[in-house]
Every structure is written in structure tokens, then in C-alpha cells.
XYZ file of C-alpha atoms in Angstrom:
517
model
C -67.023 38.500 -119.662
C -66.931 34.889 -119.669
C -64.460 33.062 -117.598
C -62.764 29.699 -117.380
C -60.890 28.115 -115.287
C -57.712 26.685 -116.428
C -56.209 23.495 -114.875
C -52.380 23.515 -114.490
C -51.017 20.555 -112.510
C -48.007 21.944 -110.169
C -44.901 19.908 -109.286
C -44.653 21.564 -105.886
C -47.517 22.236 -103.159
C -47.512 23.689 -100.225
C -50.157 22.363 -98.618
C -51.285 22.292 -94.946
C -53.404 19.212 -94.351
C -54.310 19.968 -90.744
C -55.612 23.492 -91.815
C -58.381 22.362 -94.755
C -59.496 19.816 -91.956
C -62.240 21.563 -89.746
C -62.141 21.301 -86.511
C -65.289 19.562 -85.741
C -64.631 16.819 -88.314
C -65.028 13.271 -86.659
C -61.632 11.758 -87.887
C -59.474 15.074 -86.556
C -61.773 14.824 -83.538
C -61.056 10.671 -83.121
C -56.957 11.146 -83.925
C -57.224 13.863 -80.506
C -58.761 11.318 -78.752
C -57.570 7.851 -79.367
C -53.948 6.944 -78.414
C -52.885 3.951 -80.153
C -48.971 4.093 -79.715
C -49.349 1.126 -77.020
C -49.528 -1.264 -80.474
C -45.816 -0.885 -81.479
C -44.488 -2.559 -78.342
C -47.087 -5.563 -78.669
C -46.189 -5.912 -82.545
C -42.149 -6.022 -81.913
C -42.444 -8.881 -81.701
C -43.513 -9.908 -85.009
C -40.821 -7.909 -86.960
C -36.551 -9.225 -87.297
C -34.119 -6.452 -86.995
C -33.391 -6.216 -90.395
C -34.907 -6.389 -93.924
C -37.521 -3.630 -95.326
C -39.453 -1.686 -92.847
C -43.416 -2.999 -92.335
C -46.624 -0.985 -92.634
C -46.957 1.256 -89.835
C -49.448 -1.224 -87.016
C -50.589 1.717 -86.213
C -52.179 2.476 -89.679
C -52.746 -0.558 -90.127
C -55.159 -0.726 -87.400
C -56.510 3.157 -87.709
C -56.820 1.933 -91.885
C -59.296 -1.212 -90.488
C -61.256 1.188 -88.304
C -61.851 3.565 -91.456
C -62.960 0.139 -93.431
C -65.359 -0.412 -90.822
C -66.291 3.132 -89.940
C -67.128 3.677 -93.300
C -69.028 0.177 -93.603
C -66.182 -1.022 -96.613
C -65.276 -4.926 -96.493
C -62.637 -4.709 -99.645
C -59.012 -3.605 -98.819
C -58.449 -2.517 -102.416
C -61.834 -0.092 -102.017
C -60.315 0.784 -98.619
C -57.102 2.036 -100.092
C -58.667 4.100 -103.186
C -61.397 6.048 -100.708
C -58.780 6.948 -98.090
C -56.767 8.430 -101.108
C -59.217 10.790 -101.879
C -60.181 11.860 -98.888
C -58.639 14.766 -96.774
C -59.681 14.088 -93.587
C -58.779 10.387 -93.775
C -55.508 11.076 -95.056
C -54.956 13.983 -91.849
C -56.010 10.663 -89.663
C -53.541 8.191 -91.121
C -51.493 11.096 -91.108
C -50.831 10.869 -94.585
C -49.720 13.719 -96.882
C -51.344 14.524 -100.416
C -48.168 13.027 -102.309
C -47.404 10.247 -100.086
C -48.412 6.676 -101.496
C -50.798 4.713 -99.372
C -49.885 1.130 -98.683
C -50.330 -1.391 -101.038
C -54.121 -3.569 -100.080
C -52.068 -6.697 -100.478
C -50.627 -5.654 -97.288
C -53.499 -5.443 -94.997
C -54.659 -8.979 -95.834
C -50.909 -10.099 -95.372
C -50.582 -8.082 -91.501
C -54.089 -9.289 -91.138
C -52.761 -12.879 -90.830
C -49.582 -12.091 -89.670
C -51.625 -10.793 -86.109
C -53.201 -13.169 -83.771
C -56.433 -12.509 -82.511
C -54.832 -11.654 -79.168
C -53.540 -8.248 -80.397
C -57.235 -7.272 -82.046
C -58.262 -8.169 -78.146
C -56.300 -5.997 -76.892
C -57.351 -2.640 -79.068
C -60.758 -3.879 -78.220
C -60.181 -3.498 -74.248
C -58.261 -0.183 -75.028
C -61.397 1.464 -76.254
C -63.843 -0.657 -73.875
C -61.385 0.896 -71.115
C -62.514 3.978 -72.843
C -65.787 3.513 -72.854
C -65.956 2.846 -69.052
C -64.064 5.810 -67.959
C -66.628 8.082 -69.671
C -68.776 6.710 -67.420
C -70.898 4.953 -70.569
C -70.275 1.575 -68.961
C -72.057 -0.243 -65.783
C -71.221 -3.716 -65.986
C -74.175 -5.373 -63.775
C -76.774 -5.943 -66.437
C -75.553 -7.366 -69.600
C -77.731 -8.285 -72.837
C -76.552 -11.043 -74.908
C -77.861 -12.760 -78.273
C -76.662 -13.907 -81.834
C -76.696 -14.123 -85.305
C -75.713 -16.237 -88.557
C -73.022 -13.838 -90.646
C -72.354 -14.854 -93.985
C -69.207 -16.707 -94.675
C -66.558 -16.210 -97.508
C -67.931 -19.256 -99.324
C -70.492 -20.943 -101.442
C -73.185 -24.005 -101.025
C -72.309 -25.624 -104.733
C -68.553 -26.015 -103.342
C -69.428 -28.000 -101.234
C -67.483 -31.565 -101.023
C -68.260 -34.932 -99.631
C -66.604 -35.813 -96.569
C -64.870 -39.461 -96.434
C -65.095 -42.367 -93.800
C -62.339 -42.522 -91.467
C -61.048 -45.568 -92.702
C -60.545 -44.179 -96.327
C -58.955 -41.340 -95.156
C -56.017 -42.885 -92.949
C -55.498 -45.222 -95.929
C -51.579 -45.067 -97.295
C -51.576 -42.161 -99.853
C -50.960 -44.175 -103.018
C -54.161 -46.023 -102.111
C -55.742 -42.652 -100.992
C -54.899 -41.402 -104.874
C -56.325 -44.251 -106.382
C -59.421 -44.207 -104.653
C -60.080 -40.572 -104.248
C -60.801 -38.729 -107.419
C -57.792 -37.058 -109.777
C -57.457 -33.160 -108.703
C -59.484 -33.669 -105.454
C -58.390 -30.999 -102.459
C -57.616 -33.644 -99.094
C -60.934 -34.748 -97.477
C -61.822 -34.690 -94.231
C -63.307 -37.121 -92.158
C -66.494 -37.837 -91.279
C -66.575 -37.120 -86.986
C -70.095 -37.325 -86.157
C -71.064 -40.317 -83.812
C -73.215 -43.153 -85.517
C -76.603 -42.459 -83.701
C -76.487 -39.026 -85.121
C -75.554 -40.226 -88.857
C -78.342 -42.785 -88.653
C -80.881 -39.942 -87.294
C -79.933 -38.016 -90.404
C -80.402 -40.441 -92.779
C -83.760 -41.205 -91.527
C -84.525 -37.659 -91.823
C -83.263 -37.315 -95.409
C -85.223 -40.292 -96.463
C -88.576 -38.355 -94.918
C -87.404 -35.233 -96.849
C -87.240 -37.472 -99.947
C -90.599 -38.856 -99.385
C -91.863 -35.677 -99.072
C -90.093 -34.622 -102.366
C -91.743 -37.518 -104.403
C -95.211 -37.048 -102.818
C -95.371 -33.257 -104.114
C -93.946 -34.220 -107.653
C -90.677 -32.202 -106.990
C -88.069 -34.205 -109.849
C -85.666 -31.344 -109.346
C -81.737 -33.421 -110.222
C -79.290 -30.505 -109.206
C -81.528 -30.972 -105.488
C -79.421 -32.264 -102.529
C -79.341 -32.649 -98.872
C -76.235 -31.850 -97.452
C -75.251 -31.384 -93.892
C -72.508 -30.738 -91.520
C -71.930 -34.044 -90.940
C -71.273 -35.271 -94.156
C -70.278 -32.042 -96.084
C -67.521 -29.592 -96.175
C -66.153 -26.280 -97.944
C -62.854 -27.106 -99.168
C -62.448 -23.063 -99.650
C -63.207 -22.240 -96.096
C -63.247 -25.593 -94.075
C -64.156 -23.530 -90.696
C -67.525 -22.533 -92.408
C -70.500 -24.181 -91.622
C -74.077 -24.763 -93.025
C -77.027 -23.175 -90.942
C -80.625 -22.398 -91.389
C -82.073 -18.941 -90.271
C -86.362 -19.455 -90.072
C -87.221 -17.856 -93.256
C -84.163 -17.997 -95.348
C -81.854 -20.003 -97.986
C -79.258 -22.788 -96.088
C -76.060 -20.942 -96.257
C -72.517 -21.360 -95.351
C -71.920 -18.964 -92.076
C -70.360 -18.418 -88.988
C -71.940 -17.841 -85.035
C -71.312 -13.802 -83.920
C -71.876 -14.125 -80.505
C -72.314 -10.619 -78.865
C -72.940 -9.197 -75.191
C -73.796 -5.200 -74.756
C -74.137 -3.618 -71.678
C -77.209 -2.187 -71.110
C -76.682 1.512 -69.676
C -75.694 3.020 -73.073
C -75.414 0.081 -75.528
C -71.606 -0.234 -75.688
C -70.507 -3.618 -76.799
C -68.525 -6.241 -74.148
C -67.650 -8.785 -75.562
C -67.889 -10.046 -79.479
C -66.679 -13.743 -80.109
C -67.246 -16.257 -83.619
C -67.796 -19.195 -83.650
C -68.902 -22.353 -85.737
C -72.323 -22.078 -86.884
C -73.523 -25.438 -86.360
C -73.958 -25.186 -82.896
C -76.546 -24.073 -80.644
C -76.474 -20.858 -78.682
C -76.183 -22.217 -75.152
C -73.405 -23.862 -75.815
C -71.564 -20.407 -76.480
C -72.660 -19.223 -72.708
C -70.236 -20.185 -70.947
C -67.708 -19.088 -72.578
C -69.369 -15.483 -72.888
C -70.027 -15.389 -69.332
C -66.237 -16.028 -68.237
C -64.737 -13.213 -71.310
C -67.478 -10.640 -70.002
C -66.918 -11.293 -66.274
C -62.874 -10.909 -66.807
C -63.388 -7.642 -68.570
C -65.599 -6.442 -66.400
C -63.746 -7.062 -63.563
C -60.422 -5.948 -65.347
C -62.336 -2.219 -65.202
C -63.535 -2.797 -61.811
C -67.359 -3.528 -62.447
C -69.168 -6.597 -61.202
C -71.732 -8.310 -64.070
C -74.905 -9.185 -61.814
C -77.780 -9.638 -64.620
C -77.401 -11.566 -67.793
C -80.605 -10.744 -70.499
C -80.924 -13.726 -72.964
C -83.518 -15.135 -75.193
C -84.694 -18.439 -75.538
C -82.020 -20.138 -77.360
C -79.827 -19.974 -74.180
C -82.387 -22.232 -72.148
C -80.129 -24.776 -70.535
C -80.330 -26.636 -67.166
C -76.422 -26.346 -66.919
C -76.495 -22.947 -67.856
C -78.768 -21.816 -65.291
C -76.814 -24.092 -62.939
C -73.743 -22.121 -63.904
C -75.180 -18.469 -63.752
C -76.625 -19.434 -59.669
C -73.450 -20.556 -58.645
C -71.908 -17.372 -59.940
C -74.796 -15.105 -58.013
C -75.795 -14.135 -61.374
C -79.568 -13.583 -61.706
C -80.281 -14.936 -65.534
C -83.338 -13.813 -67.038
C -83.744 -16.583 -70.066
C -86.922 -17.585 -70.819
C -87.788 -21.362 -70.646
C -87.927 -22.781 -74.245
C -91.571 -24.294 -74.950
C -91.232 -27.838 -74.919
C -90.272 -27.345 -71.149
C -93.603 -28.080 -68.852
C -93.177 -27.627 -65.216
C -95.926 -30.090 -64.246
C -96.857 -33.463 -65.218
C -100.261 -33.830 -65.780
C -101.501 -36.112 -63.535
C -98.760 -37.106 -61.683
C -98.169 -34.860 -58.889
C -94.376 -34.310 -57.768
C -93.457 -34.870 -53.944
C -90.370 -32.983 -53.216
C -89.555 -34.196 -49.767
C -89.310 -37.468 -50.721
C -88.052 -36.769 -54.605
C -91.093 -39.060 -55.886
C -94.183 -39.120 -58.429
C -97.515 -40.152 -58.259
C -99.589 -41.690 -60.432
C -103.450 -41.121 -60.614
C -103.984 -44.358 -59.183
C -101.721 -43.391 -56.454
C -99.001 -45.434 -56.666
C -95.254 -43.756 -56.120
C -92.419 -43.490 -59.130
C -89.646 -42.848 -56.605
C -86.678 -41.583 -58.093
C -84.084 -44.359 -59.352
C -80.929 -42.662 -60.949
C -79.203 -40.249 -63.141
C -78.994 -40.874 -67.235
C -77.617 -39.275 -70.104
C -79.382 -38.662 -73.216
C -76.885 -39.278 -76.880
C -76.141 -35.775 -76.569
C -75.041 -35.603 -73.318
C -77.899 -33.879 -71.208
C -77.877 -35.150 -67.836
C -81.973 -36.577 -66.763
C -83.229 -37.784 -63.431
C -85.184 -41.184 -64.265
C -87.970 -42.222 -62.075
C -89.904 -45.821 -62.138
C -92.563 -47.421 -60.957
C -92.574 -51.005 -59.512
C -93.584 -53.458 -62.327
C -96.126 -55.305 -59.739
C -98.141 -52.318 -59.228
C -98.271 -51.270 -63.125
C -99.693 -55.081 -63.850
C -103.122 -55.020 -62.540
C -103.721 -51.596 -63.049
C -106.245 -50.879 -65.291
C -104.715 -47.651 -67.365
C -101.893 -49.484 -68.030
C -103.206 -49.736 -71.942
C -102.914 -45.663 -72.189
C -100.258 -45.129 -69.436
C -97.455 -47.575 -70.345
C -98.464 -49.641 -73.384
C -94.692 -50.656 -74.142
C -92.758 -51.063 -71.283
C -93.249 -53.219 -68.020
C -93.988 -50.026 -65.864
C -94.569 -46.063 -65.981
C -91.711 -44.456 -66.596
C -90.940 -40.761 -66.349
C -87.525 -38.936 -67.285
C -87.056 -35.321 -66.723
C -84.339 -33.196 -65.921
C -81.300 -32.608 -63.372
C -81.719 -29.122 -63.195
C -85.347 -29.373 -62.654
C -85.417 -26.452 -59.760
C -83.270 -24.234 -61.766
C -85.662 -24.557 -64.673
C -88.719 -23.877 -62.330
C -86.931 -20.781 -60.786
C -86.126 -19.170 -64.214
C -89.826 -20.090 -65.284
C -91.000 -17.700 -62.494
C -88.601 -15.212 -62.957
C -89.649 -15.484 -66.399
C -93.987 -14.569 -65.831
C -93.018 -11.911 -63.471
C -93.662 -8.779 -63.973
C -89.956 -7.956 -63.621
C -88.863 -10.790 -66.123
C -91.631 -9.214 -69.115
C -89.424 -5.970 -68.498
C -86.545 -7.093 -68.762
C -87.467 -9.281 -71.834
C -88.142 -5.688 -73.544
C -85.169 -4.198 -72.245
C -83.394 -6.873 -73.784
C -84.790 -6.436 -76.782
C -84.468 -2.394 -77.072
C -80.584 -3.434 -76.420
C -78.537 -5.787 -78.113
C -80.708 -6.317 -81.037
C -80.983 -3.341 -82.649
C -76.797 -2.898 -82.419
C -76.846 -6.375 -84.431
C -78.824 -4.478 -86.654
C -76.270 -1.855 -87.060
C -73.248 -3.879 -86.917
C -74.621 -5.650 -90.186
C -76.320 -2.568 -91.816
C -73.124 -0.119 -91.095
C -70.208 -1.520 -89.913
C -69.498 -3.949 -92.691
C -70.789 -7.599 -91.101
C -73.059 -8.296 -93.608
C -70.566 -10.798 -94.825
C -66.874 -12.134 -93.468
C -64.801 -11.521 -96.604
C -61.599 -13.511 -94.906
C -61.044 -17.515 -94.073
C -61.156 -19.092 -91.610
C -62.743 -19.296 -87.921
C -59.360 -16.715 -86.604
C -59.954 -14.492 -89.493
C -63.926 -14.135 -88.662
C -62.885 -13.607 -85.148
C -60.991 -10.657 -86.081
C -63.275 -8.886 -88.127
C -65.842 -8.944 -85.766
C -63.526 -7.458 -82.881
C -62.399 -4.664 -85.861
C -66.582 -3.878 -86.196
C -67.468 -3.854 -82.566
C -64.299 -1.260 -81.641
C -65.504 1.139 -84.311
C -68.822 0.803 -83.208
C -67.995 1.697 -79.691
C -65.977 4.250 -80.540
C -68.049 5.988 -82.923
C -70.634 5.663 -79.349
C -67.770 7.460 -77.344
C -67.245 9.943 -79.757
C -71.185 10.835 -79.798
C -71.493 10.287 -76.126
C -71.586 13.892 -73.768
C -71.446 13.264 -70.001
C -74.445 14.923 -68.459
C -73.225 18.040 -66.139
C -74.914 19.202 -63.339
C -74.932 22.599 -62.678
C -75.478 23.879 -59.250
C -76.687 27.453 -58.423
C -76.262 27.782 -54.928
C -74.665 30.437 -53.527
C -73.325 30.918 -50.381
C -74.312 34.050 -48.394
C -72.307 36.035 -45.621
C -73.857 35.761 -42.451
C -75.576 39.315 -41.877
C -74.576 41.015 -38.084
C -78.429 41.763 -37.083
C -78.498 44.972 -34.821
C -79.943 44.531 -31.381
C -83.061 46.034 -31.550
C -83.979 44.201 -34.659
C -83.141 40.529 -32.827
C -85.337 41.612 -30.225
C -88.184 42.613 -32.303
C -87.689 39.329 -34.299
C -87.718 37.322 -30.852
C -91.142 38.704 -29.611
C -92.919 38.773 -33.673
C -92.212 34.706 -33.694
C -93.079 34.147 -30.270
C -96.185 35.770 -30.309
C -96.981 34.887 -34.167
C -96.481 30.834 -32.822
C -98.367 31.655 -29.644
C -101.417 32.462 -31.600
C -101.221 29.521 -33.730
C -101.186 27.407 -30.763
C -104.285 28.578 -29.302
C -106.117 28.869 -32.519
C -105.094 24.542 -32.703
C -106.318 24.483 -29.334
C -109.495 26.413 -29.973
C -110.442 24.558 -32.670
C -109.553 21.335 -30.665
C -112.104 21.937 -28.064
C -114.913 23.191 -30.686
C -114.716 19.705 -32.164
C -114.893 18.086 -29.088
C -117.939 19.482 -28.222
């Protein structure tokens, strides 16, 4: 007989959500395990005494590991997959009939908490982490990466000279397009501004030689161009792909089992040693907040800095960076003297050192001349120093600190650890972006990015803790009474070893005298 099923909605269920959930399910297996009842004393703050009750922080927080978990970047997606999910809604602890909250409400409690409180869930699960024993602390891997910001390149807006944009603001109106958003200045020094117009004009140049007539074509840059959507967003160029509008991830994972240590943004337009220092001092506090001690720091080239090698030596960390290539650690043809801090030039005449410089952007350089008088006469002066009066050389401050990491980097050691570093942190980029929803920042602003990059890394370490099973070693030793030997079977023990190592000794001996004759 045929049958069909018959749908009849009821107005009252009984319903146990805890017993459709299986026990090895990952979410009922996460809510046993993570404690998050420390957030409602840090969020009192936040709240008056009166007024309509607030979204649980709590769910709020366990609803943006679920987004993350589950690699979704919209709230409103969020809220319409935890509703149709059982296990979710047993996490969030949720019934069937009960109303989620409204998405408008996580991006509202998203702003409403500083970047402080996502810190401090982050060190709750790191604390985690370390207790499990996943965590050693004295050899961290670091690198970054370009994620995509909430905003586009054709937004982009001209930024104004200083002196337009202090003007009065009924002069500003009449001088500044109708409907404009507020400018911002332009900040960048002069030398740079006139180093990126020459640079444009090459680009141009280039443009005309190759027939390129394309009119929607521009050259923007950070230093004349903004996002008036997302004004913390900035332009940077990845080898091998489109200019886009981005921010820094900056990430450090300890090497033992891969757990994350430290996640930071910040603006894209600068360059990766200048975010070193600042990792180095986050890592080292939370490290030392669970008792480890950081004694290794894996980098690659884009951290190559004479300051930051300076810094990681007078910390007693060892930092294995490679040297970038435009480094050399000889002079050809002029030999170094380091007892008396001097040069030589082929003609042997000295380029003792003469002072400390700075470059436009700050880099500190040791300069070394040679006396004019000697340079006059001599006759390579035509290819040595065509321009100037006498040879002058100009390298840098941290000269022995570069020399030391160049060895430690063409060791055998340093190619190792160049693979380790490799094995490590990037393939967790890798899954941050793939998984974990980092492909793109879908909030403003440098404190929002922040955020959602702490939110990423704590489900990715905790969806390591849940995986992770503590190796247990088993011992099979047993321990034995003593057995009460009889006398007559001591004795006759006694005299079979004495007489079994008696004839061993004379057999050595035997053989002993055989060989000498």
C-alpha cells in the first residue's frame, strides 16, 4: 500500500534539544569545554541600569565564533544558518521557538566593544591552549599578508593641500566641490611627493612609448589619495596582483603545534619591519603572562632591519631573518679594518670613519671619507669618484648586526629554520583566509579590522584545542615482591657465579697470553 506522509504543523513541542545533539558533535563538545561567563563582568560596564535588556555578550561572542567557525563574514547569513541548525542553536543555547537576535545587533555590539575586550577572549583561549601543553613559547614564527578591505579603488578621492584644508569653511565650500565628503590633508613630506611625481612621470613615459591611450587610467597613491568610505584603508601592491585597497594582518604562531600568539592590523602602506617591534613586545607579554620565555623569532626577508636586529640582541633573542639582497657584506675592493673602524682603497689610502647620517627616511648610516689631497692625484679617480672631491662610502650603523644575521642566515641551522618557518605560519595564513572568513574585512575602519582578525585567530585556535589529544605514556612496569630464597639455593647460586666468572677470567687471560706470543 502506498503511503504518505502528512505534514501537520503543531502549536506545542516538546522537544529536548540536548538529546537530538550527539554527543561527539563539535559545538556540544566546545560549549563543555569553553567557559565564557568571565565576559559579563568586563561588559558591565558598557550597559546603564535601566532601559531594555542587551544581547546576551556571551552570544554575542559564541554567535562571532560560529561566523568564523563556519568561514561566514555576513551577520544576516550568520543569523539565518544558526536558525536552522540544531547543534548551533544547543550552543547558543537557544530553543527551537526562541527568536535569534536581530543581525543589526551584532554590527551595533561590534562597535559598541573596544578591541581590549576581543583581547581578552583571545588570551582566555591562548591560556587554553598553553595548559594543554600545545604551547612552548621559545620559538615563534612570524609573517604577513595584504587582507582585502571593505572598499573600492574607483572611490577613491583626491586629498587637498594643507593650506586649503584649514581655510575658513565658507571659503572651504566655495572652493571644494558641491556634495564633496571633508578632505583630508595631504601629510607626506616634500622629498617623498617630489620622488613620486618623478616616478609617475616615468610611468607615463612608459605609457606613451607602448601606445597605451587608456583615459579612465590613473596613478594614485597613498600620498595623494584616500577612501572617503573607509579612510583607514590603504592602497598596496601584492607581486602578481591588481592595486587594491587593504589592510596589514600581522601574525606570530608558535611553532610546537601551530597555535596562533599574537594577531594585530595594521595600515597597509607600511613595510613589515616596521610592525616588529610592536609584535615582539605583545608576544613577549603573553608569553610571559603564561609563564614561557620567547627565545627564537623565525621571519622572512621583509623584516631585515639594522634596528630590528639591534632590538632582538639586546633582548637575548636569537632572530633568524634573512638579509634582504641589496645588503653586501664586503666592499669590493676596499677592505674594512675593524680595529681602527677604517676603509681602504686599492691604492691604499684610508677612508677613516667621519660621522653618523640619516637618510630622508630616517635610517641611521655610518659615513666614511677620504682626504681630498689623496683622491687628487690618484689616477682612478675618473671611475672611483667622478663627482665629488673624494671617495666616499656610506653604509650602515648596524653593520655587525647585519653581518651576524648573514651568518646565521648560510648556516646550516639558519636553512632549517628557514623551512621550519615556512611549514609554520604560512600555511595557517592559508587557512585563516581559505576557512575562517579573512578573505575580506567586511567592517570599517583600522579598530574594526583589528577585531575581526582577533575573532578568526580564537576560532582557529580553538578548533586546534578541540582536535588536539595529549600524548599518554603508558608504563608497564610492575613491581615484584622480593622472593625469600632458601639457603641451600643462595649457596648453590654463590658457587655457580663464582665459578661461571672464574672461568671467564682465565679464558680472557688465556687468550691474552696466546696473542702475546
Amino acid at each position: 500500500m502506498l503511503g504518505r506522509k502528512t505534514f501537520k504543523d503543531e502549536k506545542e513541542l516538546h522537544f529536548s534539544l540536548s538529546a537530538h545533539v550527539p554527543e561527539h558533535n563539535f559545538y556540544r563538545r566546545l560549549k563543555q569545554q569553553l567557559d565564557l561567563t568571565f565576559l559579563y563582568e568586563l561588559t558591565r560596564g558598557y550597559y546603564g541600569r535601566c532601559g531594555q535588556h542587551s544581547i546576551d555578550p556571551v552570544v554575542f561572542f559564541k554567535l562571532c565564533l560560529v561566523g568564523y567557525l563556519e568561514n561566514i563574514t555576513s551577520d544576516r547569513r550568520l543569523i539565518e544558518h544558526c536558525s536552522l541548525r540544531l547543534d548551533l542553536l544547543y550552543f547558543l543555547d537557544y530553543q527551537l521557538d526562541e527568536p535569534l537576535p536581530w543581525h543589526s545587533t551584532l554590527s551595533r555590539t561590534r562597535q559598541l566593544y573596544p578591541e581590549a575586550l576581543f583581547e581578552s577572549l583571545f588570551d582566555r583561549v591562548f591560556s587554553l591552549c598553553v595548559e594543554k601543553g600545545m604551547v612552548t613559547g621559545d620559538m615563534q614564527a612570524i609573517d604577513s599578508a595584504p587582507i582585502k578591505a571593505n572598499a573600492s579603488m574607483e572611490s577613491l578621492l583626491l586629498k587637498q593641500p594643507k593650506e586649503l584644508v584649514q581655510l575658513p569653511e565658507a571659503d572651504k565650500q566655495r572652493t571644494l566641490q558641491k556634495n564633496s565628503k571633508p578632505a583630508q590633508p595631504i601629510t607626506a613630506p616634500d622629498h617623498q611627493l617630489r620622488k613620486l611625481e618623478k616616478h609617475q612621470e616615468n610611468l607615463r613615459g612608459t605609457f606613451t612609448s607602448l601606445g597605451s591611450t587608456h583615459e579612465k587610467a590613473q596613478l594614485v597613491s597613498n600620498k595623494t589619495h584616500y577612501s572617503p568610505h573607509d579612510p583607514d584603508a590603504r592602497i598596496s601592491i601584492k607581486p602578481g596582483k591588481a592595486r587594491k585597497l587593504n589592510y596589514h594582518c600581522s601574525l606570530a604562531v608558535d611553532t610546537a603545534k601551530g597555535v596562533i600568539s599574537h594577531v594585530q592590523a595594521d595600515f597597509a602602506d607600511g613595510r613589515d619591519s616596521q610592525c616588529l617591534p610592536s609584535l615582539v613586545r605583545q608576544v613577549q607579554s603573553r608569553l610571559k603572562a603564561n609563564g614561557l620565555l620567547l627565545q627564537d623569532l623565525l621571519a622572512d626577508t621583509g623584516y631585515s632591519n639594522g634596528s630590528n636586529y639591534y632590538l632582538l640582541e639586546q633582548q637575548g633573542i636569537t632572530g633568524w631573518i634573512p638579509v634582504f639582497g641589496m645588503y653586501k657584506p664586503e666592499i669590493a675592493g676596499f677592505p674594512y679594518d675593524q680595529e681602527k673602524d677604517q676603509y681602504s682603497c686599492p691604492m691604499g689610502k684610508p677612508l677613516p670613519f667621519k660621522g653618523f647620517d640619516h637618510t630622508p627616511d630616517g635610517r641611521l648610516l655610518k659615513n666614511y671619507w677620504a682626504a681630498p689631497s689623496g683622491c687628487r692625484q690618484c689616477p682612478n679617480k675618473i671611475t672611483c669618484a667622478p663627482r665629488t672631491r673624494s671617495k666616499k662610502i656610506a653604509r650602515t650603523a648596524y653593520d655587525e648586526q647585519y653581518l651576524r644575521a648573514y651568518a646565521r642566515q648560510h648556516s646550516r641551522q639558519g636553512k632549517q629554520m628557514k623551512k621550519l618557518r615556512q611549514s609554520t605560519v604560512e600555511p595557517v595564513f592559508g587557512s585563516l583566509v581559505q576557512h575562517y572568513g579573512l578573505r575580506r574585512i567586511n567592517v570599517l575602519g583600522k579598530s574594526g579590522a583589528h577585531k575581526v582578525m582577533l575573532l578568526a585567530a580564537v576560532a582557529f585556535n580553538l578548533k586546534k584545542y578541540m582536535k588536539f589529544k595529549p600524548k599518554v605514556t603508558v608504563s608497564m612496569v610492575m613491581v615484584l615482591e622480593k622472593e625469600q630464597h632458601q639457603p641451600f639455593t643462595a649457596v648453590f647460586l654463590a658457587l655457580f657465579y663464582h665459578h661461571f666468572f672464574s672461568w671467564k677470567i682465565k679464558a680472557k687471560i688465556a687468550d691474552q697470553q696466546h696473542v702475546n706470543r
